[in-house]
């Protein structure tokens, strides 16, 4: 039972909590197993600019073993050097699991792969290859550094990586809908606080948010990321008419661009796009959608359901 | 991060895979952590008459340490004695986690609590008390046997136990529905093979299955458990008319009772009841339902949705 895939499932679960929120980085999870087989720590990359999953897991394991709380004070870029200087060989014989091949990317900090080999880990096990131009090749660095490097088969790790791959290929389009159990989408409040916050977190990251004209006319939404203190994304109102009341909050948010267009190809200029809307938006864009994100509220209430023959779209 | 609740979550996940299938026993998960903190094994109770979760986890850990494959040949009732005779103190210093207080029930075998103390475990951590008449008191047996016994707060363990508690109080009623993402329930095939097998597994266990008259007239279902080689449950057709074609397969299955009734109180005579049906059955029985099990197929297809104001029922 406790094979590689057991540990991989644990970190996949952790990584998924930040799926889409690490843009433009991939969502990644990592785990440290000590030489006796005990799980010391689990880490997941949370946000671009913050430490990678491997570094977070290493930091937690370091704290657990050394009780050295000074490491909490360090910035992301200081962590690598601090660990290199102070590791005192505590990681010898240990294994590190990661959903993605540890990066070879040398930027503000040295790469995760070189950190892992400096810390004298025995093994690194990962579930997908990093094929991005700037970060690939970590497995080679590990081997050269004397770390056993093992890529295992993991469908879960490949799925986790999909948005990152699409971002690197040019664009990833997410359709988001909140509905009740019976499919109804009108008639008032649907989403839980948790799902609202997750959506606001995504809004804080996307390059473009697309909304239908009727939603703007009827609901007069603000479409910002206030619940998480995030930035309001640029908005495309998908409409052939420009009859919008410019006094609604949507148009009043600073540092955001709002434009009206009925040309769906306009979204292709953006790398990370979220569509928020009902049947009209879904039908118009369905062949461009990469992933569907449905929040399903566990209640039933009369009302109109979104009702499209999904077979018309080649996306499911 | 790796506190008691981390390990409890792991075994809750495992236990839920057999939720409702252990009837009349509770679904239980267990885990063995060795003295160095490594997870040796995870077990979940699968079926009444088969070993308890704790015994399955202990057996796996024993095999892992001793490489003694002979234990695989033993029946559920032989396992306890074999482990007592051959443990050779390998479990000293180890911890066992269980979603439920290890049982004090002496039947064909001694209790799990006494097995754990005989094997000299250091600690037993559990997330809910066993309050059933025949099995309660395991925590006391552990303490008397020198095992540290710790009950932690766990909402998850309490939830897991709900059907068991209801069975012991007299009855547990499950409503089951398969629907598409947009709530549609007509228009052909909906369920995946996995969900069909799970439903057949439940049918194999329930004391009564309730179905609406129209479903019998239109769909002419067999309502057996053929996908899992299980027994066909007794069936109540909820209908005020008896105009059913006695030649349909439903009536042809041996060793099952099929009766027609429009008295909903008839279900109260049964300890484990599953309702399979649409709006009619749901509306008629909603205040008697304990749990709702919705299988949601990730596709959208035009059709009729179940459409009830759930606020009319005090069950969500």
XYZ file of C-alpha atoms in Angstrom:
632
model
C 0.000 0.000 0.000
C 2.693 2.518 0.908
C 4.357 2.691 -2.460
C 5.474 5.802 -4.302
C 1.941 6.499 -5.490
C 0.703 6.716 -1.888
C 3.012 9.654 -1.175
C 2.354 11.132 -4.596
C -1.404 11.133 -3.890
C -0.806 13.033 -0.663
C 1.076 15.827 -2.399
C -1.272 15.906 -5.365
C -4.097 16.629 -2.941
C -2.072 19.456 -1.416
C -1.022 20.880 -4.785
C -4.617 20.945 -6.082
C -5.562 23.388 -3.318
C -3.551 26.001 -5.199
C -4.423 24.914 -8.727
C -4.566 27.947 -11.079
C -3.433 30.265 -8.260
C 0.286 29.772 -8.925
C 0.037 31.314 -12.403
C 2.285 31.586 -14.366
C 4.014 28.840 -12.371
C 2.685 25.287 -12.162
C 0.883 23.986 -9.076
C 3.343 21.627 -7.388
C 3.377 19.547 -4.209
C 6.362 18.034 -2.392
C 7.008 15.765 0.580
C 10.026 14.788 2.668
C 10.356 11.200 3.863
C 13.131 10.601 6.387
C 15.507 7.653 6.247
C 13.222 5.679 8.595
C 10.189 6.235 6.388
C 8.438 8.909 8.448
C 6.763 11.808 6.640
C 8.456 14.945 7.927
C 6.641 17.569 5.906
C 4.400 18.346 2.966
C 4.623 21.561 0.977
C 2.789 23.091 -1.957
C 3.747 26.060 -4.106
C 1.274 28.835 -3.308
C 2.031 31.803 -5.494
C 4.524 32.936 -8.103
C 7.439 34.693 -6.394
C 7.087 32.589 -3.269
C 9.172 29.467 -2.562
C 8.744 26.350 -4.663
C 7.005 23.340 -3.112
C 10.302 21.499 -2.599
C 11.819 24.433 -0.717
C 8.743 24.783 1.492
C 8.818 21.075 2.348
C 12.561 21.198 3.028
C 12.133 24.266 5.218
C 9.408 22.576 7.295
C 11.491 19.421 7.704
C 14.530 21.507 8.683
C 12.488 23.327 11.335
C 11.088 20.084 12.671
C 14.523 18.524 13.077
C 16.614 21.513 14.175
C 13.964 23.564 16.030
C 15.717 26.532 14.383
C 12.922 29.102 14.055
C 15.230 31.709 12.488
C 14.426 30.226 9.101
C 10.879 31.607 9.396
C 12.237 35.130 9.048
C 13.880 34.552 5.682
C 12.686 35.709 2.301
C 12.190 33.273 -0.525
C 15.554 34.167 -2.035
C 17.430 33.856 1.273
C 16.074 30.381 2.012
C 18.286 28.500 -0.454
C 21.521 29.926 0.889
C 20.508 29.516 4.523
C 19.658 25.853 3.979
C 22.912 25.218 2.108
C 24.934 26.723 4.947
C 23.063 25.227 7.883
C 21.774 21.838 6.783
C 24.500 20.004 8.683
C 23.814 16.829 6.666
C 20.470 16.226 8.341
C 18.903 15.270 4.990
C 21.334 12.452 4.269
C 19.446 9.272 3.490
C 16.145 11.086 3.025
C 13.785 11.088 0.037
C 11.976 14.003 -1.512
C 8.800 13.493 -3.508
C 7.582 16.091 -5.938
C 4.691 16.122 -8.404
C 7.020 17.783 -10.927
C 10.684 17.277 -11.732
C 12.596 19.710 -9.469
C 13.484 22.795 -11.479
C 16.851 23.503 -13.053
C 16.009 27.177 -13.269
C 18.666 29.540 -11.981
C 17.123 32.941 -11.353
C 17.068 34.919 -8.163
C 17.966 31.675 -6.416
C 19.809 28.549 -7.532
C 17.612 25.725 -8.779
C 15.648 23.341 -6.592
C 17.524 20.439 -8.192
C 20.873 21.852 -7.129
C 19.553 22.621 -3.633
C 18.370 19.019 -3.239
C 21.742 17.692 -4.310
C 23.618 20.145 -2.062
C 21.576 18.947 0.885
C 22.644 15.377 0.097
C 19.202 13.848 -0.287
C 19.386 10.185 -1.177
C 16.491 10.120 -3.629
C 14.181 12.395 -5.551
C 10.974 10.893 -6.899
C 8.759 12.910 -9.226
C 5.628 12.291 -11.270
C 5.997 14.498 -14.347
C 8.792 16.014 -16.383
C 9.302 19.728 -16.516
C 9.415 20.473 -20.227
C 9.339 24.248 -19.924
C 12.289 25.988 -21.519
C 13.621 27.713 -18.447
C 13.210 25.000 -15.828
C 13.763 21.634 -17.522
C 16.718 19.361 -16.862
C 16.449 19.071 -13.082
C 16.675 15.286 -13.214
C 20.126 15.503 -14.821
C 21.368 17.947 -12.183
C 20.184 15.572 -9.466
C 21.975 12.601 -11.000
C 25.183 14.556 -11.457
C 24.920 15.601 -7.806
C 24.685 11.973 -6.694
C 20.937 11.935 -5.976
C 18.963 8.906 -7.184
C 16.432 10.443 -9.541
C 13.269 8.531 -10.301
C 10.441 9.567 -12.608
C 7.345 7.471 -11.904
C 4.200 7.132 -14.022
C 1.504 9.395 -12.632
C -1.625 10.369 -14.507
C -2.489 12.635 -11.580
C 0.752 14.597 -11.914
C 0.194 15.027 -15.646
C -3.337 16.350 -15.065
C -2.148 18.717 -12.375
C 0.277 20.224 -14.877
C -2.197 20.830 -17.725
C -2.858 24.546 -17.159
C 0.896 25.226 -16.913
C 1.475 23.446 -20.209
C -1.350 25.404 -21.860
C -0.038 28.696 -20.479
C 3.334 27.899 -21.985
C 1.737 26.975 -25.297
C -0.046 30.308 -25.392
C -3.360 30.211 -23.561
C -5.532 28.416 -21.025
C -9.265 29.133 -20.937
C -11.349 28.301 -17.881
C -15.139 28.299 -17.811
C -16.586 28.752 -14.323
C -20.170 28.183 -13.241
C -21.905 28.056 -9.864
C -25.069 25.989 -9.843
C -27.360 24.092 -7.525
C -27.687 20.340 -7.431
C -30.587 20.425 -9.864
C -28.660 22.579 -12.303
C -30.471 25.819 -11.509
C -28.363 28.943 -11.815
C -30.823 31.782 -11.263
C -32.893 32.783 -8.237
C -30.259 34.324 -6.008
C -27.274 33.326 -3.961
C -25.592 29.990 -4.785
C -21.894 29.855 -3.859
C -20.365 29.160 -0.466
C -17.855 31.577 1.038
C -15.018 29.142 0.234
C -15.909 28.896 -3.436
C -16.385 32.669 -3.717
C -12.923 33.223 -2.250
C -11.391 30.708 -4.622
C -13.024 32.491 -7.586
C -11.782 35.863 -6.346
C -8.320 34.326 -6.003
C -8.498 33.221 -9.627
C -9.739 36.662 -10.714
C -6.684 38.119 -8.990
C -4.516 36.001 -11.333
C -6.218 35.947 -14.751
C -5.223 38.191 -17.620
C -8.807 38.505 -18.818
C -12.247 37.837 -17.426
C -15.092 37.389 -19.933
C -18.704 38.060 -19.018
C -21.951 38.133 -21.004
C -23.685 41.403 -21.760
C -26.931 40.382 -20.065
C -25.129 39.604 -16.823
C -23.721 43.113 -16.795
C -27.120 44.628 -17.635
C -29.065 42.617 -15.062
C -26.674 41.756 -12.226
C -24.453 44.862 -12.481
C -21.494 42.996 -10.959
C -18.176 44.539 -9.885
C -16.073 41.518 -10.891
C -13.130 42.347 -8.691
C -11.187 40.267 -6.160
C -12.152 42.175 -3.013
C -12.747 39.057 -0.900
C -9.048 38.234 -1.069
C -7.688 41.757 -1.356
C -6.608 41.021 -4.917
C -6.455 43.044 -8.091
C -9.443 43.416 -10.405
C -8.770 41.722 -13.758
C -9.371 43.268 -17.146
C -12.851 42.467 -18.398
C -14.283 41.733 -21.830
C -18.048 42.139 -21.992
C -19.162 39.757 -24.724
C -21.945 41.694 -26.419
C -22.912 43.069 -29.811
C -24.557 46.117 -28.245
C -22.900 48.829 -26.171
C -25.759 50.030 -24.010
C -24.158 49.680 -20.608
C -24.684 52.051 -17.746
C -21.180 53.435 -17.177
C -22.065 54.302 -13.586
C -22.094 50.681 -12.379
C -19.149 49.592 -10.190
C -17.637 47.427 -12.965
C -16.523 50.552 -14.831
C -15.390 52.398 -11.717
C -12.526 50.140 -10.613
C -9.096 51.732 -11.077
C -6.256 50.123 -13.019
C -8.446 47.820 -15.020
C -9.430 47.796 -18.636
C -13.045 47.037 -19.548
C -13.920 46.571 -23.200
C -16.968 45.457 -25.135
C -16.593 43.029 -28.005
C -18.550 40.404 -29.866
C -15.427 38.941 -31.434
C -14.564 35.738 -29.606
C -11.101 35.690 -31.113
C -10.222 38.628 -28.876
C -9.612 36.218 -26.001
C -6.797 34.560 -27.919
C -4.539 37.514 -27.162
C -4.575 36.552 -23.471
C -2.668 33.797 -21.728
C -5.003 33.041 -18.819
C -8.695 33.661 -19.414
C -11.705 32.943 -17.196
C -15.243 32.933 -18.583
C -17.947 33.669 -16.041
C -21.424 33.387 -17.460
C -24.379 31.201 -18.321
C -25.643 29.445 -21.398
C -24.833 32.253 -23.843
C -21.180 32.586 -22.922
C -20.738 28.823 -22.631
C -22.273 28.169 -26.064
C -20.338 30.916 -27.764
C -16.930 29.891 -26.449
C -17.283 26.178 -25.796
C -14.772 24.974 -28.382
C -12.147 27.330 -26.909
C -12.602 26.157 -23.306
C -9.831 24.026 -21.787
C -11.316 23.292 -18.364
C -14.752 23.645 -16.787
C -14.978 24.532 -13.125
C -18.450 23.807 -11.711
C -19.251 24.728 -8.138
C -22.239 22.634 -7.128
C -24.192 23.805 -4.146
C -25.766 20.884 -2.273
C -29.307 22.167 -2.494
C -32.174 22.064 -4.917
C -34.244 25.046 -5.901
C -36.611 25.658 -8.772
C -35.165 27.760 -11.520
C -33.601 27.712 -14.907
C -30.821 25.232 -15.583
C -27.983 25.663 -17.997
C -29.036 23.342 -20.751
C -26.649 22.689 -23.569
C -25.876 19.537 -25.439
C -22.294 19.176 -24.313
C -21.678 16.826 -27.201
C -21.594 19.853 -29.469
C -18.365 20.872 -27.783
C -15.231 18.794 -28.098
C -14.074 19.518 -24.629
C -15.350 17.044 -22.138
C 1.168 19.489 9.768
C 1.634 15.851 10.725
C -0.533 15.844 13.793
C -3.103 13.239 14.780
C -5.659 14.696 12.388
C -3.340 14.092 9.424
C -3.347 10.343 10.052
C -7.033 10.397 10.932
C -7.832 12.007 7.567
C -5.941 9.229 5.779
C -7.991 6.493 7.416
C -11.246 8.399 7.095
C -10.682 8.476 3.345
C -10.088 4.737 3.338
C -13.079 3.986 5.553
C -15.443 6.021 3.359
C -14.745 3.686 0.447
C -16.782 1.067 2.300
C -19.379 3.385 3.786
C -22.765 1.590 4.048
C -21.216 -1.648 2.799
C -20.183 -2.865 6.258
C -23.797 -3.039 7.465
C -24.686 -3.815 10.230
C -21.153 -2.926 11.322
C -19.752 0.590 11.175
C -17.309 1.683 8.470
C -13.941 1.969 10.219
C -10.397 2.800 9.138
C -7.133 2.097 10.993
C -3.426 2.837 10.575
C -0.192 1.616 12.144
C 2.595 4.096 12.806
C 5.898 2.544 13.850
C 8.075 3.900 16.644
C 10.072 5.981 14.126
C 6.938 7.600 12.737
C 6.657 5.644 9.486
C 3.223 4.555 8.293
C 3.348 0.771 8.063
C -0.183 0.049 6.936
C -3.710 1.287 6.489
C -6.767 -0.927 6.799
C -10.499 -0.480 6.471
C -13.290 -2.801 7.519
C -14.868 -4.148 4.336
C -17.780 -6.347 5.236
C -19.519 -7.773 8.302
C -17.950 -11.120 9.198
C -14.561 -10.073 7.870
C -11.748 -8.689 10.049
C -12.088 -5.308 11.707
C -10.029 -2.401 10.372
C -7.538 -2.601 13.253
C -6.888 -6.296 12.633
C -6.395 -5.721 8.891
C -3.912 -2.926 9.564
C -2.069 -5.022 12.161
C -1.939 -7.979 9.769
C -0.449 -5.825 6.984
C 2.134 -4.330 9.321
C 3.016 -7.807 10.625
C 3.526 -9.085 7.079
C 5.641 -6.091 6.175
C 7.963 -6.554 9.148
C 8.155 -10.344 9.389
C 7.702 -11.297 5.705
C 5.596 -14.149 7.119
C 3.082 -14.820 4.332
C 1.421 -17.672 6.248
C -0.874 -15.129 7.842
C -2.572 -14.651 4.468
C -4.056 -18.137 4.714
C -5.881 -17.502 7.984
C -9.565 -16.938 8.501
C -10.825 -13.882 10.286
C -11.250 -15.825 13.523
C -7.783 -17.394 13.349
C -6.012 -14.067 12.878
C -6.298 -12.895 16.477
C -4.741 -16.005 17.940
C -1.998 -16.190 15.333
C -0.984 -12.593 15.977
C -0.986 -13.094 19.746
C 1.281 -16.117 19.407
C 3.676 -14.794 16.803
C 3.972 -11.030 17.326
C 7.346 -11.374 19.029
C 7.002 -7.841 20.463
C 7.439 -6.198 17.054
C 4.636 -3.722 17.851
C 6.292 -2.345 20.983
C 6.511 1.439 20.787
C 4.062 1.628 17.905
C 0.832 3.615 17.611
C -2.461 2.502 16.148
C -4.972 5.020 14.824
C -8.603 4.122 14.411
C -11.634 6.185 13.392
C -13.606 4.372 16.103
C -12.678 3.256 19.609
C -11.344 -0.312 19.233
C -14.107 -2.742 20.117
C -14.484 -4.512 23.441
C -16.731 -7.093 21.831
C -15.866 -10.703 22.620
C -17.543 -12.976 20.118
C -15.964 -15.539 17.843
C -12.687 -13.725 18.526
C -11.410 -11.667 21.470
C -11.850 -7.921 21.168
C -9.676 -5.603 19.114
C -8.884 -3.656 22.286
C -7.494 -6.744 23.982
C -5.545 -7.721 20.848
C -3.930 -4.272 20.739
C -2.928 -4.494 24.377
C -1.636 -8.074 23.987
C 0.562 -6.913 21.102
C 2.031 -4.219 23.397
C 1.211 -1.201 21.300
C 2.324 1.990 22.979
C -0.642 4.127 21.990
C -4.110 3.889 20.529
C -5.634 7.075 19.097
C -9.253 7.124 17.996
C -11.744 9.711 16.767
C -15.128 8.562 18.055
C -16.471 6.514 20.920
C -18.188 3.233 20.342
C -21.465 3.605 22.204
C -23.053 0.415 20.906
C -24.110 -2.020 23.596
C -21.998 -4.951 22.521
C -18.736 -3.220 21.592
C -18.278 -0.221 23.893
C -15.604 0.050 26.560
C -12.533 -0.637 24.420
C -10.730 2.420 25.741
C -10.878 1.024 29.281
C -9.497 -2.338 28.171
C -6.612 -0.548 26.451
C -5.758 1.475 29.560
C -5.920 -1.577 31.799
C -3.576 -3.305 29.364
C -1.045 -0.493 29.625
C -1.786 1.120 26.260
C -2.027 4.925 26.200
C -5.556 5.520 24.990
C -6.400 8.876 23.429
C -9.759 10.020 22.084
C -9.310 13.065 19.847
C -11.979 15.453 18.574
C -12.934 14.486 15.045
C -16.024 15.714 13.265
C -15.087 13.427 10.363
C -15.134 10.331 12.560
C -18.525 11.285 13.987
C -19.957 11.739 10.482
C -18.514 8.438 9.320
C -20.365 6.716 12.148
C -23.814 8.214 11.508
C -25.380 5.294 9.606
C -24.160 2.859 12.277
C -25.742 4.962 15.002
C -29.015 5.164 13.073
C -29.019 1.407 12.430
C -28.629 0.876 16.155
C -31.431 3.329 16.898
C -33.743 1.460 14.565
C -33.419 2.640 10.977
C -31.307 4.456 8.417
C -32.919 5.634 5.183
C -30.816 6.484 2.143
C -32.131 8.293 -0.927
C -30.077 7.652 -4.057
C -30.215 9.553 -7.336
C -28.069 9.570 -10.458
C -28.205 12.807 -12.410
C -26.268 14.832 -14.918
C -24.503 18.069 -14.149
C -27.537 20.096 -15.222
C -29.817 18.056 -12.997
C -31.403 16.028 -15.804
C -32.394 12.503 -14.844
C -34.200 11.186 -17.913
C -32.997 10.478 -21.433
C -31.009 7.302 -20.930
C -27.821 6.106 -19.353
C -26.268 8.306 -16.646
C -24.132 6.368 -14.152
C -20.529 5.262 -14.521
C -19.584 1.616 -13.987
C -18.041 2.502 -10.616
C -21.180 4.161 -9.323
C -23.385 1.337 -10.637
C -21.240 -1.191 -8.803
C -21.371 0.821 -5.608
C -25.183 0.947 -5.857
C -25.360 -2.800 -6.498
C -23.121 -3.292 -3.475
C -25.560 -1.276 -1.367
C -28.521 -3.230 -2.785
C -26.745 -6.389 -1.665
C -26.817 -5.032 1.905
C -30.140 -3.201 2.369
C -33.160 -4.741 4.056
C -35.566 -2.945 1.726
C -35.364 -1.111 -1.550
C -38.180 1.336 -2.373
C -39.060 2.286 -5.940
C -41.832 4.357 -7.481
C -44.653 2.708 -9.431
C -43.941 4.660 -12.617
C -40.328 3.533 -12.661
C -41.492 -0.079 -12.567
C -44.101 0.535 -15.286
C -41.774 2.429 -17.610
C -38.221 1.199 -16.958
C -39.123 -2.385 -15.941
C -35.959 -2.697 -13.825
C -34.655 -5.885 -12.211
C -33.258 -4.120 -9.131
C -30.843 -6.859 -8.204
C -27.126 -6.789 -7.365
C -25.871 -8.779 -10.365
C -22.897 -6.485 -11.056
C -21.308 -7.553 -7.783
C -22.739 -11.054 -7.568
C -24.847 -9.969 -4.612
C -28.317 -10.828 -3.364
C -31.404 -9.041 -4.633
C -33.034 -7.030 -1.850
C -36.716 -7.064 -0.968
C -38.591 -4.377 -2.856
C -41.486 -2.126 -1.975
C -43.180 -0.568 -4.991
C -44.607 2.703 -3.766
C -47.880 2.927 -5.636
C -51.592 3.230 -5.028
C -52.394 1.052 -8.038
C -51.458 -2.585 -8.585
C -51.336 -2.805 -12.356
C -47.851 -4.223 -12.782
C -46.853 -6.734 -15.392
C -45.837 -9.754 -13.293
C -43.695 -11.038 -16.136
C -41.000 -8.367 -15.774
C -37.672 -9.489 -14.273
C -38.301 -7.654 -10.976
C -40.898 -10.261 -9.997
C -38.880 -13.193 -11.270
C -35.905 -13.049 -8.924
C -35.798 -15.890 -6.412
C -35.587 -15.400 -2.646
C -36.862 -11.872 -2.675
C -40.108 -10.385 -1.547
C -41.770 -7.739 -3.723
C -44.805 -5.916 -2.353
C -46.898 -2.963 -3.432
C -47.890 -0.330 -0.918
C -48.815 3.325 -0.730
C -48.260 3.469 3.015
C -44.932 5.163 3.616
C -44.865 3.954 7.217
C -44.176 0.471 5.891
C -40.509 1.365 5.535
C -40.225 1.902 9.283
C -40.229 -1.842 9.829
C -36.828 -2.073 8.121
C -33.412 -1.198 9.539
C -31.558 -0.242 6.339
C -33.668 1.189 3.519
C -32.639 2.627 0.169
C -35.010 4.731 -1.922
C -34.301 4.711 -5.642
C -36.544 7.027 -7.580
C -37.222 10.533 -8.856
C -39.300 13.447 -7.743
C -42.308 11.416 -6.609
C -40.424 9.121 -4.272
C -38.239 11.940 -3.011
C -41.211 14.198 -2.206
C -43.208 11.452 -0.544
C -40.442 10.283 1.758
C -38.273 13.345 2.203
C -38.855 13.852 5.901
C -37.874 10.210 6.562
C -34.587 10.378 4.633
C -31.355 10.392 6.642
C -28.798 10.770 3.861
C -28.928 11.689 0.191
C -26.508 10.044 -2.199
C -26.283 11.923 -5.496
C -24.156 10.546 -8.312
C -23.425 13.452 -10.612
C -22.296 12.577 -14.091
C -19.952 15.245 -15.504
C -22.027 15.936 -18.564
C -24.924 18.102 -19.572
C -27.879 16.895 -21.558
C -31.313 18.351 -22.095
C -33.999 16.688 -20.081
C -36.149 16.920 -17.035
C -34.479 17.824 -13.750
C -35.616 16.775 -10.326
C -37.068 19.996 -9.052
C -38.184 20.203 -5.472
C -37.871 22.979 -2.979
C -35.500 21.207 -0.617
C -36.483 23.663 2.110
C -39.719 21.725 2.457
C -37.693 18.833 3.845
C -35.775 19.125 7.085
C -32.978 16.934 5.955
C -30.219 18.841 4.311
